[in-house]
Short mmCIF file of C-alpha atoms in Angstrom, two decimals:
data_model
loop_
_atom_site.label_atom_id
_atom_site.label_comp_id
_atom_site.label_asym_id
_atom_site.label_seq_id
_atom_site.Cartn_x
_atom_site.Cartn_y
_atom_site.Cartn_z
CA MET Y 1 11.14 26.27 10.96
CA ILE Y 2 12.39 22.56 11.39
CA PRO Y 3 10.69 20.47 14.15
CA GLU Y 4 12.66 18.82 16.81
CA ARG Y 5 11.87 15.32 15.07
CA ILE Y 6 11.37 14.79 11.50
CA TYR Y 7 9.04 11.88 10.55
CA LEU Y 8 9.89 10.36 6.92
CA ASP Y 9 8.27 6.80 7.57
CA HIS Y 10 4.87 7.64 6.07
CA ALA Y 11 4.68 4.44 4.15
CA ALA Y 12 4.42 2.85 7.43
CA THR Y 13 1.80 5.15 8.68
CA THR Y 14 1.10 8.82 8.29
CA PRO Y 15 -0.43 11.38 10.63
CA LEU Y 16 -4.08 11.73 11.08
CA ARG Y 17 -5.32 14.69 8.93
CA PRO Y 18 -7.25 17.36 10.84
CA GLU Y 19 -10.21 16.85 8.48
CA ALA Y 20 -10.27 13.16 9.54
CA LYS Y 21 -10.05 14.01 13.23
CA ALA Y 22 -12.90 16.46 12.88
CA ALA Y 23 -15.07 13.82 11.17
CA MET Y 24 -14.19 11.15 13.85
CA ASP Y 25 -15.27 13.48 16.65
CA GLU Y 26 -18.60 13.77 15.08
CA GLY Y 27 -18.73 10.15 14.62
CA PHE Y 28 -17.94 9.59 18.28
CA ARG Y 29 -20.64 11.92 19.19
CA LEU Y 30 -23.17 9.85 17.24
CA TRP Y 31 -21.85 6.51 18.60
CA ALA Y 32 -24.75 4.05 18.11
CA ASN Y 33 -24.49 0.76 16.48
CA PRO Y 34 -25.30 1.34 12.64
CA SER Y 35 -27.01 -2.21 12.51
CA SER Y 36 -29.46 -1.33 15.53
CA PRO Y 37 -33.06 -0.62 14.21
CA HIS Y 38 -33.78 2.38 16.55
CA ALA Y 39 -33.49 5.96 15.83
CA GLU Y 40 -29.77 6.44 17.07
CA GLY Y 41 -28.96 3.25 14.99
CA ARG Y 42 -30.67 4.49 11.99
CA LYS Y 43 -28.75 7.82 12.33
CA ALA Y 44 -25.49 5.93 12.50
CA ARG Y 45 -26.34 3.83 9.36
CA SER Y 46 -27.25 6.97 7.36
CA LEU Y 47 -23.73 8.51 8.18
CA LEU Y 48 -21.99 5.18 7.39
CA GLU Y 49 -23.74 4.92 4.03
CA ASP Y 50 -23.11 8.54 3.28
CA ALA Y 51 -19.58 7.97 3.97
CA ARG Y 52 -19.58 4.84 1.84
CA GLU Y 53 -20.81 6.90 -1.23
CA ARG Y 54 -18.32 9.70 -0.53
CA ILE Y 55 -15.37 7.21 -0.57
CA LYS Y 56 -16.67 5.71 -3.79
CA ALA Y 57 -16.73 9.15 -5.40
CA ALA Y 58 -13.31 10.11 -4.02
CA LEU Y 59 -11.71 7.05 -5.51
CA GLU Y 60 -14.01 7.17 -8.71
CA TRP Y 61 -14.83 3.65 -7.87
CA ASP Y 62 -18.22 2.50 -9.40
CA GLY Y 63 -18.51 -1.06 -7.68
CA GLU Y 64 -19.16 -2.02 -4.08
CA VAL Y 65 -17.16 -0.93 -0.91
CA ILE Y 66 -16.87 -3.32 2.15
CA PHE Y 67 -15.49 -1.69 5.33
CA THR Y 68 -12.84 -3.57 7.17
CA SER Y 69 -10.45 -3.14 10.06
CA GLY Y 70 -7.81 -2.58 7.53
CA ALA Y 71 -5.75 -3.94 4.51
CA SER Y 72 -4.93 -7.24 6.29
CA GLU Y 73 -8.71 -7.89 6.89
CA ALA Y 74 -9.57 -6.55 3.36
CA ALA Y 75 -7.10 -9.15 1.89
CA GLN Y 76 -8.71 -11.87 3.94
CA VAL Y 77 -12.11 -11.11 2.97
CA ALA Y 78 -11.02 -10.99 -0.58
CA PHE Y 79 -9.48 -14.60 -0.39
CA ASP Y 80 -11.85 -16.07 1.89
CA GLY Y 81 -14.82 -14.92 0.05
CA SER Y 82 -13.36 -16.76 -3.15
CA GLN Y 83 -13.30 -20.06 -0.89
CA SER Y 84 -9.70 -20.71 -1.04
CA THR Y 85 -6.21 -19.63 -2.14
CA GLU Y 86 -5.54 -23.03 -4.01
CA GLY Y 87 -6.20 -21.16 -7.34
CA ALA Y 88 -4.49 -17.80 -6.49
CA PHE Y 89 -1.13 -16.37 -7.35
CA ILE Y 90 0.85 -13.39 -5.76
CA SER Y 91 4.18 -11.89 -6.75
CA THR Y 92 7.33 -12.46 -4.77
CA ILE Y 93 7.28 -8.85 -3.52
CA GLU Y 94 3.87 -8.70 -1.83
CA HIS Y 95 3.26 -7.15 1.47
CA SER Y 96 2.82 -9.33 4.42
CA ALA Y 97 -0.77 -8.19 4.74
CA ILE Y 98 -1.21 -11.10 2.28
CA ASP Y 99 -0.68 -14.46 3.99
CA LEU Y 100 2.39 -15.23 2.26
CA ALA Y 101 2.79 -18.63 3.63
CA ALA Y 102 -0.28 -19.69 2.00
CA PHE Y 103 1.15 -19.01 -1.49
CA GLU Y 104 4.46 -20.66 -1.01
CA ASN Y 105 4.18 -22.56 -4.28
CA ARG Y 106 2.33 -19.99 -6.23
CA LYS Y 107 4.54 -16.91 -6.18
CA VAL Y 108 5.41 -15.46 -9.46
CA PRO Y 109 9.06 -13.73 -9.58
CA VAL Y 110 9.57 -10.24 -10.56
CA LEU Y 111 12.06 -8.69 -13.00
CA ALA Y 112 15.20 -6.71 -11.73
CA ASP Y 113 13.04 -3.58 -12.30
CA GLY Y 114 10.58 -4.57 -9.83
CA SER Y 115 7.82 -5.43 -12.33
CA ILE Y 116 6.08 -8.74 -12.29
CA ASN Y 117 7.54 -11.31 -14.79
CA LEU Y 118 4.40 -11.32 -17.26
CA PHE Y 119 5.83 -14.26 -19.13
CA LEU Y 120 5.80 -16.39 -16.01
CA LEU Y 121 2.58 -15.14 -14.89
CA ASN Y 122 1.01 -16.22 -17.95
CA LYS Y 123 2.61 -19.52 -17.91
CA ALA Y 124 1.50 -20.03 -14.37
CA LEU Y 125 -2.14 -19.34 -15.33
CA ILE Y 126 -2.40 -21.63 -18.21
CA ASP Y 127 0.05 -24.30 -17.43
CA ASP Y 128 -1.59 -27.26 -15.48
CA GLU Y 129 1.62 -28.41 -14.25
CA LEU Y 130 2.22 -25.09 -12.36
CA THR Y 131 -1.43 -24.84 -11.40
CA PRO Y 132 -2.49 -28.49 -10.46
CA ASN Y 133 -5.78 -27.44 -8.82
CA ALA Y 134 -6.84 -25.07 -11.66
CA LEU Y 135 -9.37 -27.42 -13.20
CA GLU Y 136 -10.89 -27.94 -9.57
CA VAL Y 137 -11.02 -24.19 -8.62
CA GLY Y 138 -12.10 -23.04 -11.92
CA VAL Y 139 -11.44 -19.22 -11.18
CA LEU Y 140 -8.00 -18.13 -10.53
CA ASP Y 141 -6.97 -15.18 -8.66
CA VAL Y 142 -3.97 -12.90 -9.17
CA ALA Y 143 -3.01 -10.44 -6.36
CA ILE Y 144 -0.48 -7.85 -6.82
CA GLN Y 145 0.67 -4.56 -4.83
CA HIS Y 146 -0.04 -1.65 -6.99
CA ILE Y 147 2.88 0.34 -5.28
CA ASN Y 148 5.57 -1.64 -3.64
CA SER Y 149 5.68 -0.32 0.11
CA GLU Y 150 9.71 -0.81 0.17
CA THR Y 151 10.78 0.65 -3.19
CA GLY Y 152 7.88 2.84 -4.51
CA ASN Y 153 7.68 0.92 -7.88
CA ARG Y 154 4.29 0.97 -9.36
CA GLN Y 155 3.07 -2.20 -11.39
CA ASN Y 156 1.50 -1.82 -14.70
CA ILE Y 157 -2.02 -3.14 -13.82
CA LYS Y 158 -3.16 -2.72 -17.32
CA ASP Y 159 -0.50 -5.11 -18.64
CA ILE Y 160 -1.22 -7.57 -15.89
CA ARG Y 161 -4.91 -7.50 -16.76
CA THR Y 162 -4.14 -8.26 -20.20
CA THR Y 163 -2.06 -11.30 -19.25
CA ILE Y 164 -4.86 -12.59 -17.23
CA VAL Y 165 -6.63 -13.91 -20.44
CA ALA Y 166 -9.73 -15.71 -18.72
CA ASP Y 167 -12.52 -12.99 -18.10
CA GLU Y 168 -13.67 -14.96 -15.12
CA ASP Y 169 -10.05 -14.89 -13.34
CA ARG Y 170 -10.03 -11.89 -10.87
CA LEU Y 171 -7.31 -9.38 -10.29
CA ILE Y 172 -6.86 -8.25 -6.71
CA VAL Y 173 -4.93 -5.06 -6.29
CA ASP Y 174 -3.38 -4.01 -3.12
CA CYS Y 175 -3.90 -0.22 -3.25
CA ALA Y 176 -2.73 0.45 0.37
CA GLN Y 177 0.14 2.80 -0.83
CA SER Y 178 -1.67 4.26 -3.89
CA ALA Y 179 -5.07 5.10 -2.74
CA GLY Y 180 -5.58 8.79 -2.33
CA LYS Y 181 -2.24 9.39 -4.34
CA TYR Y 182 -3.17 7.65 -7.64
CA PRO Y 183 -6.36 6.53 -9.22
CA ILE Y 184 -7.61 2.90 -8.29
CA PRO Y 185 -6.75 0.95 -11.45
CA SER Y 186 -9.95 0.34 -13.48
CA GLU Y 187 -8.76 -3.11 -14.39
CA ALA Y 188 -9.01 -4.29 -10.73
CA ASP Y 189 -11.88 -6.55 -9.96
CA MET Y 190 -11.19 -6.00 -6.15
CA ALA Y 191 -8.98 -3.43 -4.47
CA ILE Y 192 -7.58 -3.17 -1.02
CA ILE Y 193 -7.19 0.20 0.59
CA SER Y 194 -6.04 1.46 4.33
CA ALA Y 195 -6.94 4.58 5.78
CA HIS Y 196 -3.87 5.30 7.84
CA LYS Y 197 -1.57 5.26 4.92
CA LEU Y 198 -3.20 8.46 3.49
CA GLY Y 199 -4.04 10.52 6.75
CA GLY Y 200 -7.20 8.69 7.99
CA PRO Y 201 -7.22 6.73 11.29
CA ILE Y 202 -5.60 3.30 12.04
CA GLY Y 203 -7.95 0.41 12.28
CA VAL Y 204 -10.08 0.80 9.22
CA GLY Y 205 -9.95 0.08 5.67
CA ALA Y 206 -11.90 -1.39 2.81
CA LEU Y 207 -12.33 -3.81 0.16
CA LEU Y 208 -13.46 -2.44 -3.10
CA VAL Y 209 -15.44 -4.98 -4.93
CA ARG Y 210 -16.52 -4.75 -8.57
CA ASP Y 211 -19.37 -7.10 -7.99
CA PHE Y 212 -20.68 -8.67 -5.07
CA ALA Y 213 -21.22 -12.00 -7.03
CA GLN Y 214 -17.40 -12.32 -7.02
CA LEU Y 215 -17.60 -13.13 -3.15
CA ASP Y 216 -19.47 -15.47 -0.98
CA PRO Y 217 -21.04 -14.03 2.00
CA SER Y 218 -19.13 -14.84 5.24
CA GLY Y 219 -20.66 -12.57 7.99
CA GLY Y 220 -23.63 -10.74 9.34
CA GLN Y 221 -22.52 -7.02 8.74
CA GLU Y 222 -21.49 -5.23 5.38
CA ARG Y 223 -24.17 -6.98 3.46
CA GLY Y 224 -23.15 -10.24 4.77
CA TYR Y 225 -19.45 -9.98 3.70
CA ARG Y 226 -17.98 -9.13 6.98
CA ARG Y 227 -18.27 -10.02 10.66
CA GLY Y 228 -18.12 -7.45 13.29
CA THR Y 229 -19.81 -4.02 14.04
CA GLU Y 230 -18.90 -1.32 11.60
CA ASN Y 231 -16.39 1.31 12.92
CA MET Y 232 -18.65 4.29 11.96
CA PRO Y 233 -16.45 7.12 13.60
CA CYS Y 234 -13.20 5.65 11.82
CA VAL Y 235 -15.05 5.18 8.36
CA LEU Y 236 -16.06 8.86 8.66
CA GLY Y 237 -12.30 9.76 9.16
CA MET Y 238 -11.35 7.63 6.28
CA ALA Y 239 -13.91 9.34 3.94
CA ALA Y 240 -12.71 12.81 5.17
CA ALA Y 241 -9.03 11.90 4.59
CA LEU Y 242 -9.70 10.72 1.09
CA GLU Y 243 -11.45 13.90 0.24
CA ALA Y 244 -8.58 16.02 1.57
CA CYS Y 245 -5.85 14.17 -0.62
CA THR Y 246 -4.54 16.50 -3.20
CA ASP Y 247 -3.26 16.12 -6.73
CA PRO Y 248 -0.37 15.81 -6.60
CA TYR Y 249 -0.29 14.15 -3.21
CA VAL Y 250 2.94 15.92 -2.30
CA ALA Y 251 3.82 19.29 -3.80
CA PRO Y 252 6.81 19.03 -6.33
CA GLU Y 253 8.86 21.67 -4.54
CA VAL Y 254 8.76 19.43 -1.46
CA LEU Y 255 10.45 16.54 -3.60
CA GLU Y 256 13.13 18.77 -5.37
CA PRO Y 257 16.00 18.26 -2.72
CA LEU Y 258 15.82 14.49 -3.26
CA ASP Y 259 16.50 14.88 -6.91
CA ALA Y 260 19.69 16.71 -5.88
CA LEU Y 261 20.61 14.11 -3.52
CA ALA Y 262 20.29 11.49 -6.06
CA ASP Y 263 23.09 13.15 -8.12
CA GLU Y 264 25.28 13.30 -4.86
CA CYS Y 265 24.44 9.61 -3.91
CA ARG Y 266 25.61 8.34 -7.34
CA LYS Y 267 28.90 10.35 -7.22
CA LEU Y 268 29.64 9.10 -3.83
CA GLY Y 269 29.27 5.41 -5.01
CA GLY Y 270 25.69 4.99 -3.44
CA THR Y 271 22.81 3.40 -5.11
CA TRP Y 272 19.51 5.36 -5.93
CA LEU Y 273 17.18 2.42 -6.18
CA SER Y 274 14.57 4.39 -8.19
CA ASP Y 275 17.12 4.31 -11.17
CA ARG Y 276 16.56 0.60 -11.46
CA LEU Y 277 12.83 0.62 -11.29
CA SER Y 278 10.08 0.19 -14.16
CA ASP Y 279 7.85 2.95 -12.83
CA PRO Y 280 9.25 4.74 -9.70
CA THR Y 281 6.91 6.88 -7.62
CA PRO Y 282 7.97 10.04 -5.88
CA TYR Y 283 6.81 9.49 -2.36
CA ILE Y 284 8.77 6.27 -1.41
CA ARG Y 285 12.61 6.13 -2.11
CA ALA Y 286 14.96 3.40 -1.46
CA ILE Y 287 18.47 4.63 -0.99
CA ALA Y 288 21.56 2.66 -0.41
CA MET Y 289 24.63 4.59 1.28
CA PRO Y 290 28.06 3.30 0.69
CA ASN Y 291 29.83 1.75 3.49
CA MET Y 292 27.31 1.88 5.99
CA SER Y 293 24.67 -0.59 6.79
CA ALA Y 294 20.89 -0.01 6.81
CA THR Y 295 20.87 -0.75 10.68
CA ALA Y 296 23.34 1.70 11.46
CA GLN Y 297 21.78 4.32 9.27
CA VAL Y 298 18.35 3.99 10.82
CA MET Y 299 19.98 4.30 14.47
CA ARG Y 300 22.11 7.28 13.41
CA PHE Y 301 19.25 9.05 11.62
CA ASP Y 302 17.08 8.34 14.81
CA MET Y 303 19.76 10.05 16.91
CA ALA Y 304 19.82 13.01 14.60
CA GLY Y 305 16.08 13.44 15.10
CA ILE Y 306 14.94 11.82 11.84
CA ALA Y 307 12.70 8.78 11.49
CA VAL Y 308 13.42 6.60 8.57
CA SER Y 309 13.12 2.85 8.16
CA GLN Y 310 14.79 -0.33 6.76
CA GLY Y 311 12.22 -2.06 4.66
CA SER Y 312 8.44 -2.16 5.47
CA ALA Y 313 7.31 -1.65 9.02
CA CYS Y 314 6.18 -5.24 9.16
CA SER Y 315 9.76 -6.46 8.68
CA SER Y 316 12.06 -3.67 9.71
CA GLY Y 317 12.04 -4.57 13.38
CA THR Y 318 14.01 -7.75 12.44
CA MET Y 319 16.76 -5.58 10.88
CA LYS Y 320 17.18 -8.24 8.22
CA THR Y 321 18.04 -7.90 4.64
CA SER Y 322 14.66 -7.12 2.58
CA ARG Y 323 13.14 -10.08 0.94
CA VAL Y 324 11.79 -7.50 -1.62
CA LEU Y 325 15.19 -6.44 -2.63
CA GLU Y 326 16.46 -10.08 -2.61
CA ALA Y 327 13.49 -10.93 -5.22
CA MET Y 328 14.61 -8.08 -7.43
CA GLN Y 329 18.17 -9.47 -7.53
CA VAL Y 330 19.64 -6.46 -5.84
CA GLU Y 331 23.40 -7.17 -4.91
CA PRO Y 332 23.47 -8.25 -1.22
CA GLU Y 333 26.01 -5.56 -0.34
CA VAL Y 334 23.55 -2.89 -1.90
CA ALA Y 335 20.37 -4.57 -0.05
CA ALA Y 336 22.26 -4.47 3.29
CA ASN Y 337 22.92 -0.77 2.96
CA THR Y 338 19.29 0.25 1.74
CA ILE Y 339 16.91 2.41 3.81
CA ARG Y 340 13.58 3.70 2.96
CA VAL Y 341 12.49 7.23 3.07
CA SER Y 342 8.67 7.97 2.54
CA LEU Y 343 7.10 11.28 2.38
CA GLY Y 344 3.41 12.25 3.49
CA TRP Y 345 0.81 14.78 3.17
CA ASN Y 346 2.20 17.07 5.76
CA THR Y 347 6.06 16.70 4.74
CA THR Y 348 7.81 20.06 4.32
CA ARG Y 349 10.60 20.96 2.09
CA ALA Y 350 12.64 22.18 5.17
CA GLU Y 351 12.42 18.68 6.53
CA VAL Y 352 13.49 16.80 3.34
CA GLU Y 353 16.31 19.42 3.04
CA ARG Y 354 17.51 18.42 6.51
CA PHE Y 355 17.31 14.65 5.69
CA CYS Y 356 19.46 15.32 2.75
CA GLU Y 357 22.04 17.27 4.79
CA VAL Y 358 22.28 14.57 7.35
CA TRP Y 359 22.41 11.68 4.82
CA LEU Y 360 25.55 13.54 3.09
CA GLU Y 361 27.23 14.11 6.50
CA MET Y 362 26.91 10.45 7.06
CA ALA Y 363 28.01 9.34 3.75
CA LYS Y 364 31.07 11.46 3.70
CA ALA Y 365 32.15 10.74 7.18
#
């Protein structure tokens, strides 16, 4: 059975898992403030701390966990805790959860295959002309998205860590698209996660920190590293969602129709962006249809009952050519025709097959 509507925009947000909803219901029943000293508050605190340990176990993270309202706040805590962004670098394809304007002169280019240019990263970290504040800052940060939210390309975090020669320099990895699907890179000093990308609730996430000494306290909650009452019900939902993630995240048979579509796409003169990537992941696909703009495709798919997107959710509303594809030097005519299809925990093979049928109908029209 194919539902009336097919949702294939899971990289933007994915439906709440039933396990997460059940956990949240329990959290709402025990709704007290975890910071309160009375019995109700202590019960809430116990549930919160239990969820913290469960999340660490599910992610195989042996460091600390700071709960936040999502990936954007986790990134803010990471950079605010290190006092400034004057000694930090990001790639040119980072998600807008990172304050991109703050890094205007400290963006490291990527190669055409989507991987960060390690030579230029190394040069940026050691060349005083490129980092005029390096001597003042002392510690440098590098922030990189583990899996790109528009193309699905995965960065080689081990190689990036090797490039960061100084042991005291910190590697901050945005794992919003990879948590629950791939292991958190052991080379990360800090990792950003977001619950709603893996079947948890919207409005909660976490900053994983190797050592609290890497941050300066900035608030009254979360051991002093965050301001605001902890969202205990949603934290319980995030823990349950992580525990419900499977390996692989999406069954291989669900993905198979896309492999067949890739061959047809190439024959018709389209572009399968995964062909160009250094390490493509299966859950996010960027596909360029010949002779039809991405804007028109998104609208026509929507009319056919299928939700896809043009780039990330934070920028797709503008209907502009993706800055990520521009940074990867994708030809303008290809970039203008590229849509993103992303699969989630509840995507079925029938839904993927239907998408492929509609894509071919549109491409051959």
